[in-house]
Amino acid sequence: MIKLENVSKEFETRGKKKIDAVNDVSLEINTGEIFGIIGFSGAGKSTLVRCINLLEQPTKGKVFLNDKELTAASAKELRQERRKIGMIFQQFNLLAQKTCIDNITFPLIISGVSKKEAKERAKELLKLVDLEDKAKAYPEQLSGGQKQRVAIARALATKPEVLLCDEATSALDPITTRSILALLKKINEELKVTIVVITHEMRVVEQICDRVAVMSEGVIKEVGTVKDIFLNPKSETARKLILPERDRIPNGKRAGILRLAFDGQSSSEPIISELTLESGAYVNILGANTEDIGGKAYGQMLIELPADNEAVKKIKAFLDKRQIHYEEGGNADVTAD
Amino acid sequence: MSLPIDTLVELLKGGLLESLYMTIVSTIIAYIIGIPLGIIVFVTDTGGILKNKPVNFIFGVIINMIRSIPFLILLVAMLPVTRAIVGTTIGSSATIVPLVAAAAPFVARMVESSLKEVSPGVIEAAKAMGASPIQIITRVLLPEAKPSLTVGFTIAISTILGYSAMAGFVGGGGLGAIAINYGYYRYKTDIMLITVALLIIIVQIFQTVGMFIANKIDKRTNN
Ligand SMILES: Nc1ncnc2c1ncn2[C@@H]1O[C@H](COP(=O)(O)OP(=O)(O)O)[C@@H](O)[C@H]1O
Ligand SMILES: [Mg+2]
């Protein structure tokens, strides 16, 4: 669907110093997937995603949408192609002087759709994002989450095949973040829109992504399924992102690890206590990235398994009983970057 | 009073109408020239949607050159041009020529600064939606800058009114001419004070109405 071939973007700063914001990135994003690009601030994620719709002209390399080379398209062709690529931003970027409905009809009007038709489509979209009652409101009158919903509706107006999300939830609180991510997931599933999510937060990747690329210093360090990256992070960057406050996964062999995913269970802590009591085995918590939203636990936890096979069986039985989703990680070596 | 009251009222009424005529016509023409100029300077700037260094430089220099000439000197320097266009250098219509020359570059800078207030993110979003440069100008930049443009208009029209009063020195009409002819040449201080008071009142009305409209149409603060 989207293919980047050896894409580089170099910026020249004031002192004539050059920055390789994106350095020789090759990437393929498949139709229908939710693809995450994660990295710390300054990694080059925004620059990379802006190279996809050519808001940023790559200094080197090629960008393809389906089989069309965007980097070779004329200005006019590029404008046409951009209608197939929706984009949402951290700061929403709504037209402040236009109502919600006029924001949503905007991309349609500029592509030559009649006013009446555009209004109809906008109403459908407002329904999709659950904001039917805000059609006549101005952005200033909306909350952050509502603004992002309008922005999503606007981005979907031209029925794009791809939706690019640059830190779309980074300005939002945890509860609103959840609901926006759930909406993106719904759009992916129901409208079959391929979604590219840029974020510095693992919880975002974990909630909705199928695959993820880990980026640092303009380079893609690793690409894999979310499960793979969580259980066997190969790069230093990935490990730091997964377990932000500590870096405790020891190098070398170990008995194995389990990734527990909390998806709204009452709370993560009693579960670990109960697990220890029921299995009679000690588990070593390698790291946790859970958050409490309204008394419910969301997020993930990595625990190191005991060497005792019986204990492992008991642990798994307990998790199955409590319907806690888990994945088992291998004994793979953890390598440095 | 140094003049019979009826004569005075007639005199001031005529002056007022002439001043308003010069100011409004000059402002309109200055905007017809200044808006495109301001847009050109904005979009061709570094990081603009139609970045073009030479064009930006040339227009920038022209604007700055005219802006740095004191208005009284511009008035005199423009006399031949005025004569060529209007046929005379005396009266209200003749004053419009130098007024426009002085105001258009000023308006261009006001427009440019209003456009600079539009969030770059919004321009970016429009680009990402496939908007052409013309569409970005007409459907994003100008509508989003409307409140700020209105404030700018208020400042511009008040400034032009002030310039028009100065034109009284070189044979322009209006309240300025009255203040100079009666107050300065004939030492009738009371008449000069009345004209000054009238000018202040008009500026105040422009300001109040302009700010009211700007606030009213700004959807970021109202409704
Ligand atoms: N327009 C620009 N001009 C110069 N440097 C830039 C520009 N945009 C980004 N950069 C630099 O490129 C690097 C990557 O930035 P960015 O893509 O925004 O990272 P991220 O989105 O991962 O935080 C940073 O060092 C940033 O300072
Ligand atoms: Mg960024």
Coordinates of C-alpha atoms and ligand atoms in Angstrom, one line a residue:
Chain A
M1 CA 0.0 0.0 0.0
I2 CA 2.7 2.5 1.1
K3 CA 6.3 1.8 0.2
L4 CA 9.3 3.9 1.2
E5 CA 12.5 3.2 -0.6
N6 CA 15.7 4.5 0.9
V7 CA 14.0 7.7 2.0
S8 CA 16.3 10.3 3.6
K9 CA 15.5 13.9 4.7
E10 CA 18.2 16.3 5.5
F11 CA 17.5 19.7 7.1
E12 CA 19.9 22.5 7.0
T13 CA 19.8 24.6 10.1
R14 CA 20.9 28.1 10.7
G15 CA 24.5 27.5 11.3
K16 CA 24.7 25.6 8.0
K17 CA 24.7 22.4 10.1
K18 CA 22.9 19.5 8.5
I19 CA 20.5 17.2 10.4
D20 CA 19.6 13.8 9.1
A21 CA 16.1 13.8 10.4
V22 CA 15.3 10.6 8.4
N23 CA 18.2 8.5 7.3
D24 CA 17.8 5.9 4.5
V25 CA 14.5 4.4 5.7
S26 CA 12.8 1.6 3.7
L27 CA 9.5 0.5 4.9
E28 CA 6.4 -1.2 3.6
I29 CA 3.0 -0.7 5.1
N30 CA 0.3 -3.2 4.1
T31 CA -3.2 -2.6 3.1
G32 CA -5.6 -2.7 6.0
E33 CA -3.2 -2.7 8.8
I34 CA -2.6 -0.3 11.7
F35 CA 1.1 0.4 11.5
G36 CA 2.8 2.2 14.4
I37 CA 6.0 4.2 14.3
I38 CA 7.3 4.7 17.8
G39 CA 10.3 6.6 19.1
F40 CA 11.4 9.3 21.5
S41 CA 10.9 12.9 20.7
G42 CA 13.3 14.1 17.9
A43 CA 13.6 10.6 16.5
G44 CA 12.4 11.8 13.1
K45 CA 8.9 10.3 13.2
S46 CA 7.0 13.4 12.1
T47 CA 9.4 14.0 9.3
L48 CA 9.1 10.4 8.2
V49 CA 5.3 10.5 8.1
R50 CA 5.3 13.9 6.4
C51 CA 7.4 12.3 3.7
I52 CA 4.6 9.9 3.0
N53 CA 2.2 12.6 1.8
L54 CA 5.2 14.8 0.7
L55 CA 4.5 17.6 3.0
E56 CA 8.2 17.1 3.4
Q57 CA 10.0 16.5 0.1
P58 CA 12.6 13.7 0.8
T59 CA 16.1 14.6 -0.1
K60 CA 16.7 11.1 -1.3
G61 CA 14.6 8.0 -2.0
K62 CA 11.2 7.2 -3.4
V63 CA 7.7 7.1 -1.9
F64 CA 4.9 5.0 -3.4
L65 CA 1.2 4.9 -2.8
N66 CA -0.1 1.7 -4.2
D67 CA 2.0 1.6 -7.3
K68 CA 2.1 5.3 -8.0
E69 CA 5.4 7.0 -7.2
L70 CA 4.5 10.2 -5.3
T71 CA 8.0 11.5 -5.5
A72 CA 7.7 11.6 -9.3
A73 CA 4.2 13.1 -9.4
S74 CA 3.5 16.6 -10.7
A75 CA 2.1 19.2 -8.3
K76 CA -1.4 18.6 -9.7
E77 CA -1.1 14.8 -9.5
L78 CA 0.2 15.1 -6.0
R79 CA -2.8 17.1 -4.9
Q80 CA -5.1 14.4 -6.4
E81 CA -3.1 11.6 -4.6
R82 CA -3.2 13.5 -1.3
R83 CA -7.0 13.1 -1.3
K84 CA -6.4 9.4 -0.8
I85 CA -4.3 10.2 2.3
G86 CA -6.0 11.7 5.3
M87 CA -4.0 13.2 8.1
I88 CA -4.6 14.2 11.7
F89 CA -2.3 16.1 14.0
Q90 CA -1.5 16.6 17.7
Q91 CA -2.8 20.1 17.6
F92 CA -6.0 19.2 15.6
N93 CA -5.4 22.0 13.1
L94 CA -9.1 22.8 12.6
L95 CA -10.2 26.0 10.8
A96 CA -11.0 28.2 13.8
Q97 CA -13.3 30.5 11.9
K98 CA -15.5 27.6 10.5
T99 CA -18.1 25.4 12.2
C100 CA -17.5 21.7 12.6
I101 CA -19.6 20.9 9.6
D102 CA -17.8 23.4 7.4
N103 CA -14.5 22.0 8.6
I104 CA -15.6 18.6 7.4
T105 CA -17.0 19.7 4.1
F106 CA -13.8 21.7 3.4
P107 CA -11.8 18.9 1.7
L108 CA -14.8 18.0 -0.3
I109 CA -15.5 21.6 -1.5
I110 CA -11.9 22.1 -2.5
S111 CA -12.1 18.9 -4.5
G112 CA -15.1 20.1 -6.4
V113 CA -17.9 18.3 -4.7
S114 CA -21.2 20.2 -4.6
K115 CA -22.2 22.0 -1.3
K116 CA -25.3 19.9 -0.9
E117 CA -23.5 16.6 -1.4
A118 CA -20.6 17.7 0.9
K119 CA -23.1 18.5 3.6
E120 CA -24.7 15.1 3.3
R121 CA -21.4 13.4 3.6
A122 CA -20.3 15.6 6.5
K123 CA -23.5 14.6 8.4
E124 CA -22.7 10.9 8.0
L125 CA -19.2 11.6 9.2
L126 CA -20.4 13.5 12.3
K127 CA -22.5 10.5 13.1
L128 CA -19.5 8.2 12.7
V129 CA -17.5 10.2 15.2
D130 CA -20.5 10.7 17.5
L131 CA -20.8 14.4 17.3
E132 CA -24.1 14.9 15.5
D133 CA -25.1 17.6 17.9
K134 CA -22.0 19.7 17.3
A135 CA -22.4 20.4 13.6
K136 CA -22.9 24.1 14.1
A137 CA -20.3 24.5 16.9
Y138 CA -17.0 26.3 16.4
P139 CA -13.8 24.4 17.3
E140 CA -13.2 26.8 20.2
Q141 CA -16.3 25.5 21.9
L142 CA -15.1 21.8 21.8
S143 CA -13.0 19.8 24.1
G144 CA -9.7 18.3 22.9
G145 CA -11.2 14.9 22.3
Q146 CA -14.1 16.4 20.3
K147 CA -11.7 18.5 18.2
Q148 CA -9.8 15.4 17.3
R149 CA -13.0 13.7 16.4
V150 CA -13.9 16.5 14.0
A151 CA -10.4 16.4 12.6
I152 CA -10.8 12.6 12.0
A153 CA -14.2 13.2 10.3
R154 CA -12.5 15.9 8.1
A155 CA -9.6 13.6 7.3
L156 CA -12.1 10.9 6.2
A157 CA -14.3 13.1 4.1
T158 CA -12.6 12.3 0.8
K159 CA -12.8 8.6 1.6
P160 CA -9.0 8.1 1.8
E161 CA -7.4 4.8 1.7
V162 CA -4.8 5.8 4.3
L163 CA -5.0 7.8 7.5
L164 CA -1.8 9.3 8.9
C165 CA -1.9 10.2 12.6
D166 CA 0.9 12.3 14.0
E167 CA 0.8 12.1 17.8
A168 CA -3.0 12.3 17.5
T169 CA -3.6 11.5 21.1
S170 CA -0.6 13.2 22.7
A171 CA -2.5 16.3 23.7
L172 CA -5.3 14.3 25.3
D173 CA -5.9 12.8 28.7
P174 CA -5.8 8.9 29.1
I175 CA -9.6 8.4 29.0
T176 CA -10.0 10.5 25.9
T177 CA -6.9 8.8 24.4
R178 CA -8.6 5.5 24.8
S179 CA -11.8 6.6 23.1
I180 CA -9.9 8.2 20.2
L181 CA -7.9 5.1 19.7
A182 CA -11.0 3.0 19.8
L183 CA -12.5 5.2 17.1
L184 CA -9.4 4.7 15.0
K185 CA -9.7 1.0 15.4
K186 CA -13.4 1.1 14.4
I187 CA -12.5 3.1 11.3
N188 CA -9.8 0.6 10.4
E189 CA -12.1 -2.3 10.8
E190 CA -15.3 -0.9 9.4
L191 CA -14.1 1.4 6.7
K192 CA -11.0 -0.7 5.9
V193 CA -8.8 2.4 6.1
T194 CA -5.0 1.7 6.5
I195 CA -3.8 3.6 9.5
V196 CA -0.3 4.9 10.2
V197 CA 0.1 6.0 13.9
I198 CA 3.1 8.1 15.0
T199 CA 3.6 8.1 18.8
H200 CA 6.1 8.2 21.6
E201 CA 3.7 6.2 23.8
M202 CA 3.8 2.4 24.0
R203 CA 0.3 2.3 25.3
V204 CA -0.9 3.7 21.9
V205 CA 0.9 1.1 19.9
E206 CA -0.2 -1.6 22.3
Q207 CA -3.9 -0.7 22.1
I208 CA -4.3 -0.5 18.3
C209 CA -1.3 -1.4 16.2
D210 CA -0.8 -4.6 14.3
R211 CA 2.8 -3.9 13.5
V212 CA 5.3 -1.4 14.7
A213 CA 8.5 0.2 13.6
V214 CA 10.9 1.5 16.3
M215 CA 12.7 4.6 15.3
S216 CA 15.7 6.5 16.7
E217 CA 17.9 9.1 15.3
G218 CA 16.3 9.0 11.9
V219 CA 16.8 5.3 11.5
I220 CA 14.3 2.4 11.8
K221 CA 15.8 0.1 14.5
E222 CA 13.4 -2.7 14.1
V223 CA 10.1 -3.6 12.6
G224 CA 7.8 -6.4 13.9
T225 CA 4.4 -7.3 15.2
V226 CA 3.5 -5.6 18.4
K227 CA 3.8 -8.9 20.2
D228 CA 7.3 -9.5 18.9
I229 CA 8.5 -6.1 19.9
F230 CA 7.0 -6.4 23.3
L231 CA 8.3 -9.8 24.1
N232 CA 11.6 -9.7 22.3
P233 CA 12.7 -6.2 21.9
K234 CA 16.0 -6.3 20.0
S235 CA 17.0 -2.7 20.1
E236 CA 18.0 -0.6 23.0
T237 CA 15.4 2.0 21.9
A238 CA 12.5 -0.5 22.0
R239 CA 13.5 -1.8 25.4
K240 CA 13.6 1.7 26.8
L241 CA 10.2 2.5 25.2
I242 CA 8.6 -0.7 26.6
L243 CA 9.9 -0.3 30.1
P244 CA 10.4 3.4 30.3
E245 CA 11.6 3.8 33.9
R246 CA 13.8 0.8 34.1
D247 CA 15.9 -1.4 31.9
R248 CA 15.8 -4.5 33.9
I249 CA 15.6 -7.3 31.3
P250 CA 18.9 -9.0 31.9
N251 CA 21.0 -9.8 28.9
G252 CA 21.4 -13.5 28.0
K253 CA 19.3 -16.5 28.6
R254 CA 16.4 -16.7 31.0
A255 CA 13.6 -19.0 31.8
G256 CA 11.1 -17.1 29.7
I257 CA 8.8 -14.1 30.1
L258 CA 5.1 -13.6 29.9
R259 CA 3.4 -10.4 28.7
L260 CA 0.2 -9.8 30.5
A261 CA -2.2 -7.5 28.8
F262 CA -4.7 -5.7 31.0
D263 CA -7.8 -4.6 29.2
G264 CA -10.0 -3.2 31.8
Q265 CA -9.7 -5.8 34.6
S266 CA -10.6 -4.3 38.0
S267 CA -7.0 -3.6 38.9
S268 CA -3.6 -5.1 38.1
E269 CA -2.1 -5.4 41.6
P270 CA -4.5 -7.9 43.3
I271 CA -4.1 -10.1 40.3
I272 CA -0.4 -10.5 40.7
S273 CA -0.8 -11.1 44.4
E274 CA -3.4 -13.8 43.8
L275 CA -1.3 -15.2 41.0
T276 CA 1.6 -15.7 43.5
L277 CA -0.7 -17.2 46.1
E278 CA -2.4 -19.6 43.8
S279 CA 0.6 -20.8 41.9
G280 CA 2.9 -20.9 44.9
A281 CA 5.6 -19.5 42.8
Y282 CA 7.4 -16.2 42.9
V283 CA 7.2 -14.1 39.8
N284 CA 9.6 -11.4 39.0
I285 CA 8.0 -8.3 37.6
L286 CA 10.3 -7.1 34.9
G287 CA 8.4 -4.1 34.2
A288 CA 4.9 -2.7 34.0
N289 CA 3.3 -0.1 31.9
T290 CA -0.2 -0.1 33.4
E291 CA -2.5 2.7 34.1
D292 CA -5.6 3.0 36.2
I293 CA -8.5 4.5 34.4
G294 CA -11.6 4.7 36.5
G295 CA -10.6 1.9 38.7
K296 CA -9.7 -0.4 35.8
A297 CA -6.3 -1.5 34.7
Y298 CA -5.1 -1.0 31.2
G299 CA -1.7 -1.7 29.8
Q300 CA 0.8 -4.5 30.0
M301 CA 3.2 -6.1 32.4
L302 CA 6.2 -8.3 31.8
I303 CA 6.9 -11.0 34.3
E304 CA 9.8 -13.3 34.4
L305 CA 8.7 -17.0 34.7
P306 CA 10.2 -19.3 37.3
A307 CA 12.3 -22.2 36.0
D308 CA 9.9 -24.7 37.6
N309 CA 7.6 -26.0 34.9
E310 CA 4.8 -27.0 37.3
A311 CA 4.7 -23.4 38.6
V312 CA 4.5 -22.1 35.0
K313 CA 1.5 -24.3 34.3
K314 CA -0.2 -23.1 37.4
I315 CA 0.5 -19.5 36.5
K316 CA -1.0 -20.0 33.0
A317 CA -4.0 -21.8 34.5
F318 CA -4.6 -19.0 36.8
L319 CA -4.4 -16.4 34.0
D320 CA -6.8 -18.5 31.8
K321 CA -9.2 -18.7 34.7
R322 CA -9.1 -15.0 35.2
Q323 CA -9.4 -14.4 31.4
I324 CA -6.2 -12.3 31.3
H325 CA -4.7 -12.3 27.9
Y326 CA -1.0 -13.3 27.9
E327 CA 1.7 -14.0 25.4
E328 CA 4.8 -16.0 26.1
G329 CA 8.1 -14.7 25.1
G330 CA 11.1 -16.8 24.1
N331 CA 14.4 -17.3 25.5
A332 CA 15.9 -15.2 22.9
D333 CA 19.1 -13.3 23.4
V334 CA 18.7 -9.6 23.9
T335 CA 21.1 -7.9 21.7
A336 CA 22.3 -4.4 21.9
D337 CA 21.6 -1.9 19.1
Chain B
M1 CA -16.5 82.4 18.0
S2 CA -14.5 84.0 15.2
L3 CA -17.0 83.0 12.6
P4 CA -20.8 83.2 12.5
I5 CA -22.1 79.9 13.7
D6 CA -23.9 79.1 10.4
T7 CA -20.8 79.7 8.3
L8 CA -18.8 77.6 10.7
V9 CA -21.2 74.6 10.6
E10 CA -21.3 74.8 6.8
L11 CA -17.5 75.0 6.7
L12 CA -17.0 72.1 9.0
K13 CA -19.7 70.0 7.3
G14 CA -18.0 70.4 4.0
G15 CA -14.6 69.7 5.5
L16 CA -15.9 66.6 7.2
L17 CA -17.4 65.2 4.0
E18 CA -14.3 65.9 2.0
S19 CA -12.1 64.2 4.7
L20 CA -14.4 61.1 4.7
Y21 CA -14.4 61.0 0.9
M22 CA -10.6 61.1 0.7
T23 CA -10.1 58.7 3.4
I24 CA -12.7 56.1 2.3
V25 CA -11.8 56.2 -1.4
S26 CA -8.0 56.0 -0.6
T27 CA -8.5 53.2 1.9
I28 CA -10.5 51.2 -0.6
I29 CA -7.9 51.7 -3.4
A30 CA -5.0 51.1 -1.0
Y31 CA -6.6 47.7 0.0
I32 CA -7.2 46.8 -3.7
I33 CA -3.5 47.1 -4.1
G34 CA -2.3 46.2 -0.6
I35 CA -4.1 42.9 -0.2
P36 CA -2.5 41.2 -3.2
L37 CA 0.8 42.7 -2.3
G38 CA 0.6 41.5 1.3
I39 CA -0.4 38.0 0.1
I40 CA 2.5 37.9 -2.4
V41 CA 5.0 38.9 0.3
F42 CA 3.5 36.3 2.7
V43 CA 3.3 33.3 0.4
T44 CA 6.7 33.9 -1.2
D45 CA 8.5 34.2 2.1
T46 CA 10.8 31.3 3.4
G47 CA 8.5 28.5 4.4
G48 CA 5.6 30.0 2.4
I49 CA 3.3 28.0 0.2
L50 CA 4.8 29.6 -2.9
K51 CA 8.3 30.3 -1.6
N52 CA 10.2 32.5 -4.1
K53 CA 13.2 34.4 -2.8
P54 CA 13.7 36.9 -5.7
V55 CA 10.0 37.9 -5.9
N56 CA 9.8 38.2 -2.1
F57 CA 13.0 40.3 -2.1
I58 CA 11.8 42.7 -4.9
F59 CA 8.4 43.3 -3.4
G60 CA 9.9 43.7 0.1
V61 CA 12.3 46.3 -1.1
I62 CA 9.6 48.3 -2.9
I63 CA 7.3 48.3 0.1
N64 CA 10.1 49.3 2.5
M65 CA 11.3 52.1 0.2
I66 CA 7.9 53.8 -0.1
R67 CA 7.3 53.2 3.6
S68 CA 10.4 54.9 4.6
I69 CA 9.6 58.2 2.7
P70 CA 8.0 60.7 5.1
F71 CA 4.5 61.4 3.9
L72 CA 4.9 65.1 3.4
I73 CA 7.9 64.5 1.1
L74 CA 5.9 61.8 -0.8
L75 CA 3.1 64.3 -1.2
V76 CA 5.4 66.8 -2.9
A77 CA 7.3 64.2 -4.9
M78 CA 4.1 62.8 -6.2
L79 CA 2.8 66.1 -7.5
P80 CA 3.7 65.4 -11.2
V81 CA 2.1 62.0 -11.0
T82 CA -1.0 63.4 -9.4
R83 CA -1.3 66.0 -12.1
A84 CA -0.9 63.3 -14.8
I85 CA -3.6 61.1 -13.3
V86 CA -6.2 63.6 -11.9
G87 CA -5.4 66.7 -14.0
T88 CA -4.8 68.9 -11.0
T89 CA -2.9 68.9 -7.8
I90 CA -5.4 70.8 -5.8
G91 CA -8.4 69.4 -3.9
S92 CA -9.7 66.2 -2.4
S93 CA -9.5 64.0 -5.5
A94 CA -5.9 65.0 -6.1
T95 CA -5.0 64.1 -2.6
I96 CA -6.2 60.5 -3.1
V97 CA -3.2 59.8 -5.4
P98 CA -0.4 60.4 -2.8
L99 CA -2.6 58.9 0.0
V100 CA -2.9 55.6 -2.0
A101 CA 0.8 55.6 -2.7
A102 CA 1.6 56.0 1.0
A103 CA -1.1 53.7 2.3
A104 CA -0.8 50.7 -0.1
P105 CA 2.6 49.5 1.2
F106 CA 1.4 50.1 4.7
V107 CA -1.7 48.1 4.1
A108 CA 0.4 45.4 2.5
R109 CA 2.4 45.0 5.7
M110 CA -0.7 45.0 7.8
V111 CA -2.2 42.2 5.6
E112 CA 1.1 40.3 5.8
S113 CA 1.2 40.5 9.5
S114 CA -2.5 39.3 9.8
L115 CA -1.7 36.3 7.5
K116 CA 1.3 35.5 9.7
E117 CA -1.1 35.0 12.6
V118 CA -2.8 32.1 10.8
S119 CA -1.7 28.8 12.4
P120 CA 0.9 27.1 10.2
G121 CA -0.6 23.8 11.2
V122 CA -3.9 24.8 9.6
I123 CA -2.1 25.7 6.4
E124 CA -0.3 22.4 6.5
A125 CA -3.6 20.5 7.1
A126 CA -5.1 22.2 4.0
K127 CA -2.0 21.2 2.0
A128 CA -2.4 17.6 3.2
M129 CA -6.0 17.6 2.0
G130 CA -4.9 18.5 -1.5
A131 CA -5.6 22.2 -1.5
S132 CA -3.9 24.2 -4.3
P133 CA -2.0 27.4 -3.4
I134 CA -5.0 29.5 -4.6
Q135 CA -7.4 27.5 -2.5
I136 CA -5.2 27.9 0.5
I137 CA -5.1 31.7 0.0
T138 CA -8.8 32.2 -0.7
R139 CA -10.3 29.5 1.5
V140 CA -7.9 29.2 4.4
L141 CA -5.6 32.3 4.8
L142 CA -8.1 35.1 4.2
P143 CA -11.1 33.6 6.1
E144 CA -8.9 32.6 9.0
A145 CA -7.3 36.0 9.2
K146 CA -10.6 37.9 8.9
P147 CA -10.8 39.2 12.5
S148 CA -7.1 40.3 12.4
L149 CA -7.6 41.9 8.9
T150 CA -10.5 43.8 10.4
V151 CA -8.4 45.2 13.2
G152 CA -5.8 46.1 10.6
F153 CA -8.4 47.8 8.5
T154 CA -9.4 49.9 11.5
I155 CA -5.8 51.0 12.1
A156 CA -5.2 51.7 8.4
I157 CA -8.3 53.9 7.9
S158 CA -7.4 55.9 11.0
T159 CA -3.9 56.4 9.7
I160 CA -5.1 57.4 6.3
L161 CA -7.4 59.9 7.9
G162 CA -4.4 61.4 9.6
Y163 CA -2.4 61.5 6.4
S164 CA -5.4 63.2 4.6
A165 CA -5.3 66.0 7.2
M166 CA -1.6 66.5 6.4
A167 CA -2.4 66.9 2.8
G168 CA -4.2 70.2 3.7
F169 CA -0.7 71.7 3.7
V170 CA -0.2 71.3 0.0
G171 CA -3.7 72.2 -1.2
G172 CA -5.7 69.1 -0.3
G173 CA -9.2 69.6 1.1
G174 CA -11.0 68.4 4.1
L175 CA -10.7 69.1 7.8
G176 CA -6.9 69.3 7.6
A177 CA -7.1 72.1 5.1
I178 CA -9.5 74.0 7.4
A179 CA -7.3 73.6 10.4
I180 CA -4.3 74.9 8.4
N181 CA -6.1 77.7 6.6
Y182 CA -7.9 79.1 9.6
G183 CA -5.9 77.9 12.6
Y184 CA -2.4 78.2 11.2
Y185 CA -2.5 81.0 8.6
R186 CA -5.3 83.1 10.2
Y187 CA -4.6 82.4 13.9
K188 CA -8.1 81.3 14.5
T189 CA -7.2 78.8 17.3
D190 CA -10.8 77.9 18.1
I191 CA -11.5 76.6 14.6
M192 CA -8.3 74.6 14.7
L193 CA -9.3 73.0 18.0
I194 CA -12.8 72.2 16.7
T195 CA -11.3 70.4 13.6
V196 CA -8.9 68.5 15.7
A197 CA -11.7 67.5 18.0
L198 CA -13.7 66.3 15.0
L199 CA -10.7 64.3 13.7
I200 CA -10.3 62.7 17.1
I201 CA -14.0 61.8 17.2
I202 CA -13.9 60.2 13.8
V203 CA -10.9 58.1 14.7
Q204 CA -12.6 57.0 17.9
I205 CA -15.7 56.0 15.9
F206 CA -13.6 54.0 13.4
Q207 CA -11.8 52.3 16.3
T208 CA -14.9 51.4 18.3
V209 CA -16.8 50.1 15.3
G210 CA -13.8 48.3 13.9
M211 CA -13.0 46.5 17.1
F212 CA -16.6 45.7 17.7
I213 CA -16.9 44.0 14.3
A214 CA -13.6 42.2 14.7
N215 CA -14.7 40.7 18.0
K216 CA -18.1 39.9 16.7
I217 CA -16.8 37.9 13.7
D218 CA -14.0 36.1 15.6
K219 CA -15.2 32.6 16.3
R220 CA -12.3 31.9 18.6
T221 CA -13.7 34.2 21.3
N222 CA -17.4 34.7 20.7
N223 CA -20.8 33.0 20.3
Ligands
LIG1 N1 11.8 22.0 9.3 C1 12.9 21.6 10.0 N2 14.0 22.3 9.9 C2 15.1 21.9 10.6 N3 15.2 20.8 11.4 C3 14.0 20.1 11.5 C4 12.8 20.5 10.9 N4 11.8 19.6 11.2 C5 12.4 18.7 12.0 N5 13.7 19.0 12.2 C6 14.7 18.2 13.1 O1 14.6 16.9 12.6 C7 14.7 16.0 13.8 C8 13.5 15.1 13.8 O2 12.3 15.9 14.0 P1 10.9 15.3 14.0 O3 10.6 14.5 12.8 O4 9.9 16.3 14.4 O5 11.0 14.2 15.3 P2 9.8 13.5 16.1 O6 8.5 13.7 15.4 O7 10.2 12.1 16.2 O8 9.8 14.1 17.4 C9 14.8 16.9 15.0 O9 16.2 17.0 15.3 C10 14.3 18.2 14.5 O10 14.9 19.3 15.2
MG2 MG 6.7 14.7 16.1

